[in-house]
Amino acid sequence: MRRNSDDNAPNYFSVLKLIDSSLRISAIALSVATIWLTVTNHQDNPSYGNLKFSNFTGLKYMVCISNISGVHAFLVALSSWITCFVTKAWLFFVSTQIVAYLMVTSWAAVMEILSLAYKGDKTVSWSEACTSYGKFCSRMKVALVLHALALCCFLVLAVISAYRVFSMFEPPSVSDKEVEEERT
């Protein structure tokens, strides 16, 4: 394992910890806002009926993943300030990677729903729905943007957690014999 001999390293890691915590708190707020906006979204149309988020599996999936990501961000932010958990960098790395990938999949699912709602799909006789349910579609766009911002937070957090894990180890050493062989 690597030992830091640089005196600036503790200061650098405290700044990194502050950035990490700030991004996690931002991800919590963005996840809660996404959940609230999605769950409270509904619109009634006299011609076509009531439309609500629970009619779409992709929206329910996004709410579920937003809930998971918010809880994960809260637990990791809380545990990153507890000394016994700080040494569990691999746990933070793996769990943050998984949440980031889940958020990508939920974002893609909702993007597909919105694309179909705005454009329709004439080959399978689906007409666009946003002219009839404009309020519902515009709120879903806002929820999708909030979810994308939370996803960006998690992508940066994934990079930070990867840096923390891999900075604990020395780079692989190269023997003098290997260096000579590469030169010839």
mmCIF file with all atom_site columns, C-alpha atoms in Angstrom:
data_model
loop_
_atom_site.group_PDB
_atom_site.id
_atom_site.type_symbol
_atom_site.label_atom_id
_atom_site.label_alt_id
_atom_site.label_comp_id
_atom_site.label_asym_id
_atom_site.label_entity_id
_atom_site.label_seq_id
_atom_site.pdbx_PDB_ins_code
_atom_site.Cartn_x
_atom_site.Cartn_y
_atom_site.Cartn_z
_atom_site.occupancy
_atom_site.B_iso_or_equiv
_atom_site.pdbx_formal_charge
_atom_site.auth_seq_id
_atom_site.auth_comp_id
_atom_site.auth_asym_id
_atom_site.auth_atom_id
_atom_site.pdbx_PDB_model_num
ATOM 1   C CA . MET A 1 1   ? 0.000   0.000  0.000   1.00 0.00 ? 1   MET A CA 1
ATOM 2   C CA . ARG A 1 2   ? 1.054   3.509  -0.618  1.00 0.00 ? 2   ARG A CA 1
ATOM 3   C CA . ARG A 1 3   ? 2.106   5.938  2.056   1.00 0.00 ? 3   ARG A CA 1
ATOM 4   C CA . ASN A 1 4   ? 1.767   9.644  1.451   1.00 0.00 ? 4   ASN A CA 1
ATOM 5   C CA . SER A 1 5   ? 4.971   11.487 2.173   1.00 0.00 ? 5   SER A CA 1
ATOM 6   C CA . ASP A 1 6   ? 3.624   14.746 0.754   1.00 0.00 ? 6   ASP A CA 1
ATOM 7   C CA . ASP A 1 7   ? 2.532   17.250 3.409   1.00 0.00 ? 7   ASP A CA 1
ATOM 8   C CA . ASN A 1 8   ? -0.198  18.639 1.127   1.00 0.00 ? 8   ASN A CA 1
ATOM 9   C CA . ALA A 1 9   ? -1.923  15.262 0.777   1.00 0.00 ? 9   ALA A CA 1
ATOM 10  C CA . PRO A 1 10  ? -4.099  15.531 3.902   1.00 0.00 ? 10  PRO A CA 1
ATOM 11  C CA . ASN A 1 11  ? -5.349  18.946 2.784   1.00 0.00 ? 11  ASN A CA 1
ATOM 12  C CA . TYR A 1 12  ? -6.021  17.612 -0.734  1.00 0.00 ? 12  TYR A CA 1
ATOM 13  C CA . PHE A 1 13  ? -7.996  14.665 0.619   1.00 0.00 ? 13  PHE A CA 1
ATOM 14  C CA . SER A 1 14  ? -10.060 16.921 2.893   1.00 0.00 ? 14  SER A CA 1
ATOM 15  C CA . VAL A 1 15  ? -10.981 19.088 -0.114  1.00 0.00 ? 15  VAL A CA 1
ATOM 16  C CA . LEU A 1 16  ? -11.873 15.928 -2.021  1.00 0.00 ? 16  LEU A CA 1
ATOM 17  C CA . LYS A 1 17  ? -13.996 14.792 0.933   1.00 0.00 ? 17  LYS A CA 1
ATOM 18  C CA . LEU A 1 18  ? -15.800 18.143 0.965   1.00 0.00 ? 18  LEU A CA 1
ATOM 19  C CA . ILE A 1 19  ? -16.507 17.929 -2.774  1.00 0.00 ? 19  ILE A CA 1
ATOM 20  C CA . ASP A 1 20  ? -17.695 14.343 -2.340  1.00 0.00 ? 20  ASP A CA 1
ATOM 21  C CA . SER A 1 21  ? -20.058 15.300 0.483   1.00 0.00 ? 21  SER A CA 1
ATOM 22  C CA . SER A 1 22  ? -21.388 18.312 -1.428  1.00 0.00 ? 22  SER A CA 1
ATOM 23  C CA . LEU A 1 23  ? -22.113 16.216 -4.497  1.00 0.00 ? 23  LEU A CA 1
ATOM 24  C CA . ARG A 1 24  ? -23.849 13.568 -2.387  1.00 0.00 ? 24  ARG A CA 1
ATOM 25  C CA . ILE A 1 25  ? -26.032 16.187 -0.688  1.00 0.00 ? 25  ILE A CA 1
ATOM 26  C CA . SER A 1 26  ? -26.857 17.641 -4.105  1.00 0.00 ? 26  SER A CA 1
ATOM 27  C CA . ALA A 1 27  ? -27.724 14.162 -5.375  1.00 0.00 ? 27  ALA A CA 1
ATOM 28  C CA . ILE A 1 28  ? -30.059 13.662 -2.404  1.00 0.00 ? 28  ILE A CA 1
ATOM 29  C CA . ALA A 1 29  ? -31.888 16.929 -3.119  1.00 0.00 ? 29  ALA A CA 1
ATOM 30  C CA . LEU A 1 30  ? -32.109 16.186 -6.847  1.00 0.00 ? 30  LEU A CA 1
ATOM 31  C CA . SER A 1 31  ? -33.386 12.662 -6.205  1.00 0.00 ? 31  SER A CA 1
ATOM 32  C CA . VAL A 1 32  ? -36.054 13.875 -3.795  1.00 0.00 ? 32  VAL A CA 1
ATOM 33  C CA . ALA A 1 33  ? -37.139 16.569 -6.265  1.00 0.00 ? 33  ALA A CA 1
ATOM 34  C CA . THR A 1 34  ? -37.300 13.988 -9.075  1.00 0.00 ? 34  THR A CA 1
ATOM 35  C CA . ILE A 1 35  ? -39.405 11.640 -6.959  1.00 0.00 ? 35  ILE A CA 1
ATOM 36  C CA . TRP A 1 36  ? -41.774 14.394 -5.832  1.00 0.00 ? 36  TRP A CA 1
ATOM 37  C CA . LEU A 1 37  ? -42.220 15.811 -9.330  1.00 0.00 ? 37  LEU A CA 1
ATOM 38  C CA . THR A 1 38  ? -42.828 12.387 -10.855 1.00 0.00 ? 38  THR A CA 1
ATOM 39  C CA . VAL A 1 39  ? -45.155 10.998 -8.176  1.00 0.00 ? 39  VAL A CA 1
ATOM 40  C CA . THR A 1 40  ? -47.338 14.122 -8.050  1.00 0.00 ? 40  THR A CA 1
ATOM 41  C CA . ASN A 1 41  ? -47.577 14.345 -11.845 1.00 0.00 ? 41  ASN A CA 1
ATOM 42  C CA . HIS A 1 42  ? -51.029 13.648 -13.269 1.00 0.00 ? 42  HIS A CA 1
ATOM 43  C CA . GLN A 1 43  ? -53.338 15.205 -15.790 1.00 0.00 ? 43  GLN A CA 1
ATOM 44  C CA . ASP A 1 44  ? -56.966 14.582 -16.672 1.00 0.00 ? 44  ASP A CA 1
ATOM 45  C CA . ASN A 1 45  ? -58.146 14.939 -20.239 1.00 0.00 ? 45  ASN A CA 1
ATOM 46  C CA . PRO A 1 46  ? -61.930 14.789 -20.855 1.00 0.00 ? 46  PRO A CA 1
ATOM 47  C CA . SER A 1 47  ? -61.408 13.051 -24.206 1.00 0.00 ? 47  SER A CA 1
ATOM 48  C CA . TYR A 1 48  ? -58.765 10.489 -23.250 1.00 0.00 ? 48  TYR A CA 1
ATOM 49  C CA . GLY A 1 49  ? -58.960 10.084 -19.471 1.00 0.00 ? 49  GLY A CA 1
ATOM 50  C CA . ASN A 1 50  ? -56.620 10.479 -16.523 1.00 0.00 ? 50  ASN A CA 1
ATOM 51  C CA . LEU A 1 51  ? -52.872 10.068 -16.940 1.00 0.00 ? 51  LEU A CA 1
ATOM 52  C CA . LYS A 1 52  ? -50.565 9.537  -13.979 1.00 0.00 ? 52  LYS A CA 1
ATOM 53  C CA . PHE A 1 53  ? -47.043 8.315  -13.401 1.00 0.00 ? 53  PHE A CA 1
ATOM 54  C CA . SER A 1 54  ? -48.158 4.871  -12.219 1.00 0.00 ? 54  SER A CA 1
ATOM 55  C CA . ASN A 1 55  ? -49.447 4.141  -15.740 1.00 0.00 ? 55  ASN A CA 1
ATOM 56  C CA . PHE A 1 56  ? -45.832 3.844  -16.912 1.00 0.00 ? 56  PHE A CA 1
ATOM 57  C CA . THR A 1 57  ? -43.417 1.174  -15.762 1.00 0.00 ? 57  THR A CA 1
ATOM 58  C CA . GLY A 1 58  ? -40.447 3.309  -16.807 1.00 0.00 ? 58  GLY A CA 1
ATOM 59  C CA . LEU A 1 59  ? -41.558 6.170  -14.553 1.00 0.00 ? 59  LEU A CA 1
ATOM 60  C CA . LYS A 1 60  ? -42.079 3.808  -11.628 1.00 0.00 ? 60  LYS A CA 1
ATOM 61  C CA . TYR A 1 61  ? -38.586 2.449  -12.307 1.00 0.00 ? 61  TYR A CA 1
ATOM 62  C CA . MET A 1 62  ? -37.138 5.968  -12.269 1.00 0.00 ? 62  MET A CA 1
ATOM 63  C CA . VAL A 1 63  ? -38.854 6.693  -8.949  1.00 0.00 ? 63  VAL A CA 1
ATOM 64  C CA . CYS A 1 64  ? -37.455 3.458  -7.512  1.00 0.00 ? 64  CYS A CA 1
ATOM 65  C CA . ILE A 1 65  ? -33.908 4.189  -8.728  1.00 0.00 ? 65  ILE A CA 1
ATOM 66  C CA . SER A 1 66  ? -34.133 7.807  -7.542  1.00 0.00 ? 66  SER A CA 1
ATOM 67  C CA . ASN A 1 67  ? -35.135 6.482  -4.145  1.00 0.00 ? 67  ASN A CA 1
ATOM 68  C CA . ILE A 1 68  ? -32.218 4.042  -4.110  1.00 0.00 ? 68  ILE A CA 1
ATOM 69  C CA . SER A 1 69  ? -29.765 6.721  -5.232  1.00 0.00 ? 69  SER A CA 1
ATOM 70  C CA . GLY A 1 70  ? -30.989 9.216  -2.638  1.00 0.00 ? 70  GLY A CA 1
ATOM 71  C CA . VAL A 1 71  ? -30.763 6.698  0.191   1.00 0.00 ? 71  VAL A CA 1
ATOM 72  C CA . HIS A 1 72  ? -27.345 5.538  -1.033  1.00 0.00 ? 72  HIS A CA 1
ATOM 73  C CA . ALA A 1 73  ? -26.051 9.119  -1.220  1.00 0.00 ? 73  ALA A CA 1
ATOM 74  C CA . PHE A 1 74  ? -27.357 9.831  2.283   1.00 0.00 ? 74  PHE A CA 1
ATOM 75  C CA . LEU A 1 75  ? -25.838 6.691  3.817   1.00 0.00 ? 75  LEU A CA 1
ATOM 76  C CA . VAL A 1 76  ? -22.462 7.169  2.146   1.00 0.00 ? 76  VAL A CA 1
ATOM 77  C CA . ALA A 1 77  ? -22.340 10.884 3.045   1.00 0.00 ? 77  ALA A CA 1
ATOM 78  C CA . LEU A 1 78  ? -23.134 9.997  6.620   1.00 0.00 ? 78  LEU A CA 1
ATOM 79  C CA . SER A 1 79  ? -20.687 7.106  6.818   1.00 0.00 ? 79  SER A CA 1
ATOM 80  C CA . SER A 1 80  ? -17.864 9.017  5.121   1.00 0.00 ? 80  SER A CA 1
ATOM 81  C CA . TRP A 1 81  ? -17.586 11.153 8.255   1.00 0.00 ? 81  TRP A CA 1
ATOM 82  C CA . ILE A 1 82  ? -17.425 8.101  10.537  1.00 0.00 ? 82  ILE A CA 1
ATOM 83  C CA . THR A 1 83  ? -13.834 6.937  10.902  1.00 0.00 ? 83  THR A CA 1
ATOM 84  C CA . CYS A 1 84  ? -14.427 3.186  10.823  1.00 0.00 ? 84  CYS A CA 1
ATOM 85  C CA . PHE A 1 85  ? -16.214 3.437  7.437   1.00 0.00 ? 85  PHE A CA 1
ATOM 86  C CA . VAL A 1 86  ? -13.669 5.725  5.779   1.00 0.00 ? 86  VAL A CA 1
ATOM 87  C CA . THR A 1 87  ? -11.340 2.759  5.313   1.00 0.00 ? 87  THR A CA 1
ATOM 88  C CA . LYS A 1 88  ? -14.026 0.950  3.284   1.00 0.00 ? 88  LYS A CA 1
ATOM 89  C CA . ALA A 1 89  ? -13.157 2.703  0.013   1.00 0.00 ? 89  ALA A CA 1
ATOM 90  C CA . TRP A 1 90  ? -13.912 -0.415 -2.048  1.00 0.00 ? 90  TRP A CA 1
ATOM 91  C CA . LEU A 1 91  ? -17.436 -0.556 -0.653  1.00 0.00 ? 91  LEU A CA 1
ATOM 92  C CA . PHE A 1 92  ? -18.075 3.086  -1.597  1.00 0.00 ? 92  PHE A CA 1
ATOM 93  C CA . PHE A 1 93  ? -16.503 2.546  -5.017  1.00 0.00 ? 93  PHE A CA 1
ATOM 94  C CA . VAL A 1 94  ? -18.548 -0.516 -5.964  1.00 0.00 ? 94  VAL A CA 1
ATOM 95  C CA . SER A 1 95  ? -21.859 0.751  -4.590  1.00 0.00 ? 95  SER A CA 1
ATOM 96  C CA . THR A 1 96  ? -21.482 4.154  -6.255  1.00 0.00 ? 96  THR A CA 1
ATOM 97  C CA . GLN A 1 97  ? -20.658 2.481  -9.573  1.00 0.00 ? 97  GLN A CA 1
ATOM 98  C CA . ILE A 1 98  ? -23.776 0.298  -9.326  1.00 0.00 ? 98  ILE A CA 1
ATOM 99  C CA . VAL A 1 99  ? -26.025 3.253  -8.488  1.00 0.00 ? 99  VAL A CA 1
ATOM 100 C CA . ALA A 1 100 ? -24.568 5.302  -11.362 1.00 0.00 ? 100 ALA A CA 1
ATOM 101 C CA . TYR A 1 101 ? -25.281 2.487  -13.826 1.00 0.00 ? 101 TYR A CA 1
ATOM 102 C CA . LEU A 1 102 ? -28.808 2.041  -12.491 1.00 0.00 ? 102 LEU A CA 1
ATOM 103 C CA . MET A 1 103 ? -29.406 5.761  -12.913 1.00 0.00 ? 103 MET A CA 1
ATOM 104 C CA . VAL A 1 104 ? -28.250 5.567  -16.535 1.00 0.00 ? 104 VAL A CA 1
ATOM 105 C CA . THR A 1 105 ? -30.765 2.795  -17.220 1.00 0.00 ? 105 THR A CA 1
ATOM 106 C CA . SER A 1 106 ? -33.649 4.642  -15.564 1.00 0.00 ? 106 SER A CA 1
ATOM 107 C CA . TRP A 1 107 ? -32.768 7.864  -17.390 1.00 0.00 ? 107 TRP A CA 1
ATOM 108 C CA . ALA A 1 108 ? -32.783 5.977  -20.705 1.00 0.00 ? 108 ALA A CA 1
ATOM 109 C CA . ALA A 1 109 ? -36.165 4.399  -19.923 1.00 0.00 ? 109 ALA A CA 1
ATOM 110 C CA . VAL A 1 110 ? -37.800 7.758  -19.209 1.00 0.00 ? 110 VAL A CA 1
ATOM 111 C CA . MET A 1 111 ? -36.118 9.327  -22.230 1.00 0.00 ? 111 MET A CA 1
ATOM 112 C CA . GLU A 1 112 ? -37.745 6.632  -24.378 1.00 0.00 ? 112 GLU A CA 1
ATOM 113 C CA . ILE A 1 113 ? -41.161 7.326  -22.829 1.00 0.00 ? 113 ILE A CA 1
ATOM 114 C CA . LEU A 1 114 ? -40.826 11.057 -23.433 1.00 0.00 ? 114 LEU A CA 1
ATOM 115 C CA . SER A 1 115 ? -39.637 10.512 -26.982 1.00 0.00 ? 115 SER A CA 1
ATOM 116 C CA . LEU A 1 116 ? -42.680 8.385  -27.727 1.00 0.00 ? 116 LEU A CA 1
ATOM 117 C CA . ALA A 1 117 ? -44.972 10.867 -25.982 1.00 0.00 ? 117 ALA A CA 1
ATOM 118 C CA . TYR A 1 118 ? -43.671 13.770 -28.060 1.00 0.00 ? 118 TYR A CA 1
ATOM 119 C CA . LYS A 1 119 ? -43.140 12.074 -31.418 1.00 0.00 ? 119 LYS A CA 1
ATOM 120 C CA . GLY A 1 120 ? -45.250 8.920  -31.311 1.00 0.00 ? 120 GLY A CA 1
ATOM 121 C CA . ASP A 1 121 ? -44.414 5.893  -33.436 1.00 0.00 ? 121 ASP A CA 1
ATOM 122 C CA . LYS A 1 122 ? -46.434 5.759  -36.625 1.00 0.00 ? 122 LYS A CA 1
ATOM 123 C CA . THR A 1 123 ? -45.176 2.295  -37.610 1.00 0.00 ? 123 THR A CA 1
ATOM 124 C CA . VAL A 1 124 ? -47.018 0.737  -34.647 1.00 0.00 ? 124 VAL A CA 1
ATOM 125 C CA . SER A 1 125 ? -49.891 3.258  -34.729 1.00 0.00 ? 125 SER A CA 1
ATOM 126 C CA . TRP A 1 126 ? -48.900 5.178  -31.594 1.00 0.00 ? 126 TRP A CA 1
ATOM 127 C CA . SER A 1 127 ? -49.796 8.811  -31.859 1.00 0.00 ? 127 SER A CA 1
ATOM 128 C CA . GLU A 1 128 ? -48.003 11.472 -29.894 1.00 0.00 ? 128 GLU A CA 1
ATOM 129 C CA . ALA A 1 129 ? -49.662 12.288 -26.592 1.00 0.00 ? 129 ALA A CA 1
ATOM 130 C CA . CYS A 1 130 ? -48.125 15.569 -25.493 1.00 0.00 ? 130 CYS A CA 1
ATOM 131 C CA . THR A 1 131 ? -50.634 17.712 -27.365 1.00 0.00 ? 131 THR A CA 1
ATOM 132 C CA . SER A 1 132 ? -53.368 16.170 -25.204 1.00 0.00 ? 132 SER A CA 1
ATOM 133 C CA . TYR A 1 133 ? -51.276 15.927 -22.026 1.00 0.00 ? 133 TYR A CA 1
ATOM 134 C CA . GLY A 1 134 ? -48.970 18.950 -22.255 1.00 0.00 ? 134 GLY A CA 1
ATOM 135 C CA . LYS A 1 135 ? -48.718 19.609 -18.510 1.00 0.00 ? 135 LYS A CA 1
ATOM 136 C CA . PHE A 1 136 ? -47.843 15.980 -17.816 1.00 0.00 ? 136 PHE A CA 1
ATOM 137 C CA . CYS A 1 137 ? -45.134 15.964 -20.500 1.00 0.00 ? 137 CYS A CA 1
ATOM 138 C CA . SER A 1 138 ? -43.562 19.256 -19.418 1.00 0.00 ? 138 SER A CA 1
ATOM 139 C CA . ARG A 1 139 ? -43.365 18.100 -15.776 1.00 0.00 ? 139 ARG A CA 1
ATOM 140 C CA . MET A 1 140 ? -41.783 14.842 -16.943 1.00 0.00 ? 140 MET A CA 1
ATOM 141 C CA . LYS A 1 141 ? -39.167 16.821 -18.885 1.00 0.00 ? 141 LYS A CA 1
ATOM 142 C CA . VAL A 1 142 ? -38.293 18.736 -15.729 1.00 0.00 ? 142 VAL A CA 1
ATOM 143 C CA . ALA A 1 143 ? -38.110 15.478 -13.743 1.00 0.00 ? 143 ALA A CA 1
ATOM 144 C CA . LEU A 1 144 ? -35.862 13.999 -16.430 1.00 0.00 ? 144 LEU A CA 1
ATOM 145 C CA . VAL A 1 145 ? -33.525 17.017 -16.264 1.00 0.00 ? 145 VAL A CA 1
ATOM 146 C CA . LEU A 1 146 ? -33.346 16.747 -12.463 1.00 0.00 ? 146 LEU A CA 1
ATOM 147 C CA . HIS A 1 147 ? -32.627 13.027 -12.762 1.00 0.00 ? 147 HIS A CA 1
ATOM 148 C CA . ALA A 1 148 ? -29.907 13.781 -15.335 1.00 0.00 ? 148 ALA A CA 1
ATOM 149 C CA . LEU A 1 149 ? -28.307 16.284 -12.939 1.00 0.00 ? 149 LEU A CA 1
ATOM 150 C CA . ALA A 1 150 ? -28.346 13.674 -10.164 1.00 0.00 ? 150 ALA A CA 1
ATOM 151 C CA . LEU A 1 151 ? -26.790 11.242 -12.639 1.00 0.00 ? 151 LEU A CA 1
ATOM 152 C CA . CYS A 1 152 ? -24.018 13.754 -13.371 1.00 0.00 ? 152 CYS A CA 1
ATOM 153 C CA . CYS A 1 153 ? -23.368 14.027 -9.632  1.00 0.00 ? 153 CYS A CA 1
ATOM 154 C CA . PHE A 1 154 ? -23.053 10.253 -9.426  1.00 0.00 ? 154 PHE A CA 1
ATOM 155 C CA . LEU A 1 155 ? -20.739 10.082 -12.427 1.00 0.00 ? 155 LEU A CA 1
ATOM 156 C CA . VAL A 1 156 ? -18.369 12.542 -10.750 1.00 0.00 ? 156 VAL A CA 1
ATOM 157 C CA . LEU A 1 157 ? -18.745 10.646 -7.474  1.00 0.00 ? 157 LEU A CA 1
ATOM 158 C CA . ALA A 1 158 ? -17.833 7.422  -9.281  1.00 0.00 ? 158 ALA A CA 1
ATOM 159 C CA . VAL A 1 159 ? -14.621 9.039  -10.513 1.00 0.00 ? 159 VAL A CA 1
ATOM 160 C CA . ILE A 1 160 ? -13.817 10.369 -7.043  1.00 0.00 ? 160 ILE A CA 1
ATOM 161 C CA . SER A 1 161 ? -14.427 6.996  -5.404  1.00 0.00 ? 161 SER A CA 1
ATOM 162 C CA . ALA A 1 162 ? -12.300 5.285  -8.061  1.00 0.00 ? 162 ALA A CA 1
ATOM 163 C CA . TYR A 1 163 ? -9.492  7.751  -7.375  1.00 0.00 ? 163 TYR A CA 1
ATOM 164 C CA . ARG A 1 164 ? -9.726  7.075  -3.650  1.00 0.00 ? 164 ARG A CA 1
ATOM 165 C CA . VAL A 1 165 ? -9.536  3.319  -4.130  1.00 0.00 ? 165 VAL A CA 1
ATOM 166 C CA . PHE A 1 166 ? -6.731  3.257  -6.658  1.00 0.00 ? 166 PHE A CA 1
ATOM 167 C CA . SER A 1 167 ? -4.637  5.947  -4.990  1.00 0.00 ? 167 SER A CA 1
ATOM 168 C CA . MET A 1 168 ? -4.106  3.600  -2.055  1.00 0.00 ? 168 MET A CA 1
ATOM 169 C CA . PHE A 1 169 ? -1.808  1.429  -4.149  1.00 0.00 ? 169 PHE A CA 1
ATOM 170 C CA . GLU A 1 170 ? 1.609   1.952  -5.694  1.00 0.00 ? 170 GLU A CA 1
ATOM 171 C CA . PRO A 1 171 ? 1.819   1.946  -9.474  1.00 0.00 ? 171 PRO A CA 1
ATOM 172 C CA . PRO A 1 172 ? 3.277   -1.277 -10.859 1.00 0.00 ? 172 PRO A CA 1
ATOM 173 C CA . SER A 1 173 ? 7.041   -1.296 -10.792 1.00 0.00 ? 173 SER A CA 1
ATOM 174 C CA . VAL A 1 174 ? 9.064   -1.917 -13.892 1.00 0.00 ? 174 VAL A CA 1
ATOM 175 C CA . SER A 1 175 ? 12.351  -3.734 -13.572 1.00 0.00 ? 175 SER A CA 1
ATOM 176 C CA . ASP A 1 176 ? 15.536  -2.400 -15.181 1.00 0.00 ? 176 ASP A CA 1
ATOM 177 C CA . LYS A 1 177 ? 15.662  -5.442 -17.441 1.00 0.00 ? 177 LYS A CA 1
ATOM 178 C CA . GLU A 1 178 ? 12.178  -4.668 -18.833 1.00 0.00 ? 178 GLU A CA 1
ATOM 179 C CA . VAL A 1 179 ? 13.172  -1.059 -19.490 1.00 0.00 ? 179 VAL A CA 1
ATOM 180 C CA . GLU A 1 180 ? 16.268  -2.200 -21.421 1.00 0.00 ? 180 GLU A CA 1
ATOM 181 C CA . GLU A 1 181 ? 14.198  -4.642 -23.479 1.00 0.00 ? 181 GLU A CA 1
ATOM 182 C CA . GLU A 1 182 ? 11.749  -1.864 -24.419 1.00 0.00 ? 182 GLU A CA 1
ATOM 183 C CA . ARG A 1 183 ? 14.569  0.375  -25.621 1.00 0.00 ? 183 ARG A CA 1
ATOM 184 C CA . THR A 1 184 ? 15.920  -2.238 -28.016 1.00 0.00 ? 184 THR A CA 1
#
